[in-house]
Short mmCIF file of C-alpha atoms in Angstrom, two decimals:
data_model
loop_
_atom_site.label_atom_id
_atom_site.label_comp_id
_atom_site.label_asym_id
_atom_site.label_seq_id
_atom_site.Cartn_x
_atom_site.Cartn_y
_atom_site.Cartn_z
CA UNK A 273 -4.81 -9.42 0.23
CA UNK A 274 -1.44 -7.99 0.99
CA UNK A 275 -1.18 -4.33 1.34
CA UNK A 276 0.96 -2.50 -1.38
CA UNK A 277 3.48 -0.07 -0.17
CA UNK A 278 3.77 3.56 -1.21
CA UNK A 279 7.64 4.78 -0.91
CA UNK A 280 8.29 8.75 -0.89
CA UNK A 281 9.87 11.09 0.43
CA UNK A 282 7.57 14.60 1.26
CA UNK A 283 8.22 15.97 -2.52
CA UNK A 284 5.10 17.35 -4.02
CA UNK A 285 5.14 15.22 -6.94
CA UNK A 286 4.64 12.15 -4.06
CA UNK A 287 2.39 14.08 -2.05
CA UNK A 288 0.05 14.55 -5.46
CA UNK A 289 0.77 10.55 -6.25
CA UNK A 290 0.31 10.18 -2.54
CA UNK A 291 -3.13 11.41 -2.92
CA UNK A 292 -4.03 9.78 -6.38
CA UNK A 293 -3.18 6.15 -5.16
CA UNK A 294 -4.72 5.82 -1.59
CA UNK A 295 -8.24 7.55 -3.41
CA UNK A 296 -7.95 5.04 -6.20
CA UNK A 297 -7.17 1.71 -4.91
CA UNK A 298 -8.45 2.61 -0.73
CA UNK A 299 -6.36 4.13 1.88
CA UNK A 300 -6.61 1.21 4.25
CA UNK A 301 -5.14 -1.14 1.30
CA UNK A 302 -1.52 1.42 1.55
CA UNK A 303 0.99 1.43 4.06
CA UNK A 304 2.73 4.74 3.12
CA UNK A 305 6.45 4.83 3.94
CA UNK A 306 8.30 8.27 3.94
CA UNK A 307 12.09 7.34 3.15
CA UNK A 308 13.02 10.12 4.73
CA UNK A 309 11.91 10.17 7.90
CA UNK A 310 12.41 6.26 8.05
CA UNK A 311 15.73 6.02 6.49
CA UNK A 312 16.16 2.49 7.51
CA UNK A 313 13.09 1.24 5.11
CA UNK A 314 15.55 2.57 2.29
CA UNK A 315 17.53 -0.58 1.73
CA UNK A 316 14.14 -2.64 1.76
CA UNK A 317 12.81 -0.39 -0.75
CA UNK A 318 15.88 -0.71 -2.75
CA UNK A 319 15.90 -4.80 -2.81
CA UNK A 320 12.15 -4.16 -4.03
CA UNK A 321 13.78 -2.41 -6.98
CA UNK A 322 12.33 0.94 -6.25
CA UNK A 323 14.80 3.61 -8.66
CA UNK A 324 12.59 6.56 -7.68
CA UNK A 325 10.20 8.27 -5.70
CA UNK A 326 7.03 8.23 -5.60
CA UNK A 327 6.74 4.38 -6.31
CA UNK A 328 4.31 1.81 -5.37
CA UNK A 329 4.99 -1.77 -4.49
CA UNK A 330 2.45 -4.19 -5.27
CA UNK A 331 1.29 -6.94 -3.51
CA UNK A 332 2.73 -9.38 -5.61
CA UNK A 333 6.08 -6.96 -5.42
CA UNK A 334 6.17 -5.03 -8.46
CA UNK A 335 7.49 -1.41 -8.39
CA UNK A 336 5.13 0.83 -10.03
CA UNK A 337 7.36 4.06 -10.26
CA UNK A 338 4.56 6.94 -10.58
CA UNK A 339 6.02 9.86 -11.96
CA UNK A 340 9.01 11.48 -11.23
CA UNK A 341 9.40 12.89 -7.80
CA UNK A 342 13.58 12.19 -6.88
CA UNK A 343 15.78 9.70 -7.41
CA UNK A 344 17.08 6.98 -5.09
CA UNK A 345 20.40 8.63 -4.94
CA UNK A 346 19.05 11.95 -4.30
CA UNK A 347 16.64 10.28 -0.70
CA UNK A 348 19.80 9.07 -0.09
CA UNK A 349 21.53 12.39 0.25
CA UNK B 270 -17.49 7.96 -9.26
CA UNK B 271 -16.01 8.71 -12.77
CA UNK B 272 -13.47 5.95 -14.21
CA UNK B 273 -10.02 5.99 -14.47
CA UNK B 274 -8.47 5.84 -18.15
CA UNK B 275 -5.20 3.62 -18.60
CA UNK B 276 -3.65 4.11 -21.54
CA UNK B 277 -0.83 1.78 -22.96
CA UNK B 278 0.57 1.04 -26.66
CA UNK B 279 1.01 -2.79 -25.98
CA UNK B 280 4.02 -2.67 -24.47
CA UNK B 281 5.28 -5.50 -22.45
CA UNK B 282 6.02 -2.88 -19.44
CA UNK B 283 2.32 -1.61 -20.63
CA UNK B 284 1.01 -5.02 -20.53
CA UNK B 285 2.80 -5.81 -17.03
CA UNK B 286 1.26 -1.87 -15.42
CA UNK B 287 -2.05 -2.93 -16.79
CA UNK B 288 -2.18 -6.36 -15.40
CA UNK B 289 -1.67 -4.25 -11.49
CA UNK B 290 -3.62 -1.05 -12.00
CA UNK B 291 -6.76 -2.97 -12.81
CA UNK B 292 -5.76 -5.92 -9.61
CA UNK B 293 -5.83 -2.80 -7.44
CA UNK B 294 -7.92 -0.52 -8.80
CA UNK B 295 -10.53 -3.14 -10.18
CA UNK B 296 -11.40 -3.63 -13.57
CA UNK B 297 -14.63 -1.69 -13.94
CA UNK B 298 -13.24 1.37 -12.35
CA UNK B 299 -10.55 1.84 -15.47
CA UNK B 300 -11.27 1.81 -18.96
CA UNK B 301 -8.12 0.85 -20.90
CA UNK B 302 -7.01 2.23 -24.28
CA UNK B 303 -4.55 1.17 -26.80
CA UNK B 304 -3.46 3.86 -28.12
CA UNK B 305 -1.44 2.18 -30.85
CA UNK B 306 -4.92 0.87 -32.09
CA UNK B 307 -7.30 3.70 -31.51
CA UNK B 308 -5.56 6.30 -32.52
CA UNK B 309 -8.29 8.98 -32.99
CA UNK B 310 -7.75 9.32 -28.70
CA UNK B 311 -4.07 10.32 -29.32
CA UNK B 312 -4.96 14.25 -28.67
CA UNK B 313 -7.21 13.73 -25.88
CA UNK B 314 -4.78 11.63 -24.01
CA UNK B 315 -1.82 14.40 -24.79
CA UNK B 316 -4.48 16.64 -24.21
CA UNK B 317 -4.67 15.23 -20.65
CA UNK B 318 -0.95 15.51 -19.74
CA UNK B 319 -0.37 11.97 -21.32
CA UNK B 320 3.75 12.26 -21.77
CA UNK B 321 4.96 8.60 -22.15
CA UNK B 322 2.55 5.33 -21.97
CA UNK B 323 1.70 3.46 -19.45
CA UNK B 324 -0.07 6.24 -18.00
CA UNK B 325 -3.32 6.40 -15.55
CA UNK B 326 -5.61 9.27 -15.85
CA UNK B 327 -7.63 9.58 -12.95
CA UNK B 328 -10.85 10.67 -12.27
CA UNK B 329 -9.84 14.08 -11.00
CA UNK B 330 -7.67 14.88 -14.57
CA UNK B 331 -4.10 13.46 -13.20
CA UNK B 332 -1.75 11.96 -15.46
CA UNK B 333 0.24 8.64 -13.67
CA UNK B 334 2.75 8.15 -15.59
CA UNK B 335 3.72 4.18 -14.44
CA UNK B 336 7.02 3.28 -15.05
CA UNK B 337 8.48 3.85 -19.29
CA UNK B 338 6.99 2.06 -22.28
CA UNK B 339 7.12 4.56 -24.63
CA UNK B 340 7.02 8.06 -25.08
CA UNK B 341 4.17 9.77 -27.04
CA UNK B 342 6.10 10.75 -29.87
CA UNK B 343 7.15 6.91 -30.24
CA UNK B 344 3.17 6.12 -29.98
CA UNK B 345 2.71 8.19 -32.72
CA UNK B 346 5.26 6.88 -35.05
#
């Protein structure tokens, strides 16, 4: 199976989501991406439709937004 | 380990977040609610930090909230 992705961005809502997710579904079945340390995964994230942060992208590439961490705008800067 | 509780108000983003949580999480780790049609688990799932549906409760006590169905208040009529 694919790996989903996890997109955040160091808030402590993702970190808690962050957490959550990679005990629930397995840590080795999450790629975790921090947009803001690897700004150019933003526009990626963005085609994925990803509003808000934390989110996860499924395998089949649905965005699951978990929570409320920040805004796309706001990783943006 | 304890199961996750998803619980959802039949939806179609409810419907959608339930079809993923339980492809990644596995079925028989989440026990799903409708909260629309049992509603005598209304308070326990505001009880639990429940704000809007679809939501995950996790083992440890943490409301997911997964993307917006509905918010509680709309659950409840």
């Amino acid at each position: 199976m694919k790996k989903s992705i996890f997109y955040h961005a160091g808030c402590p809502v993702c970190v808690s989501a962050e957490h959550d997710i990679l005990s629930l579904i397995g840590k080795d079945q999450v790629e975790v991406v921090h947009l803001g340390e690897e700004r150019s995964r933003i526009p990626e994230a963005e085609k994925a439709g990803v509003k808000s942060v934390p989110a996860l992208l499924t395998p089949n590439g649905h965005a699951l937004h978990i929570n409320f961490g920040a805004s796309m705008a706001d990783v943006k800067g």
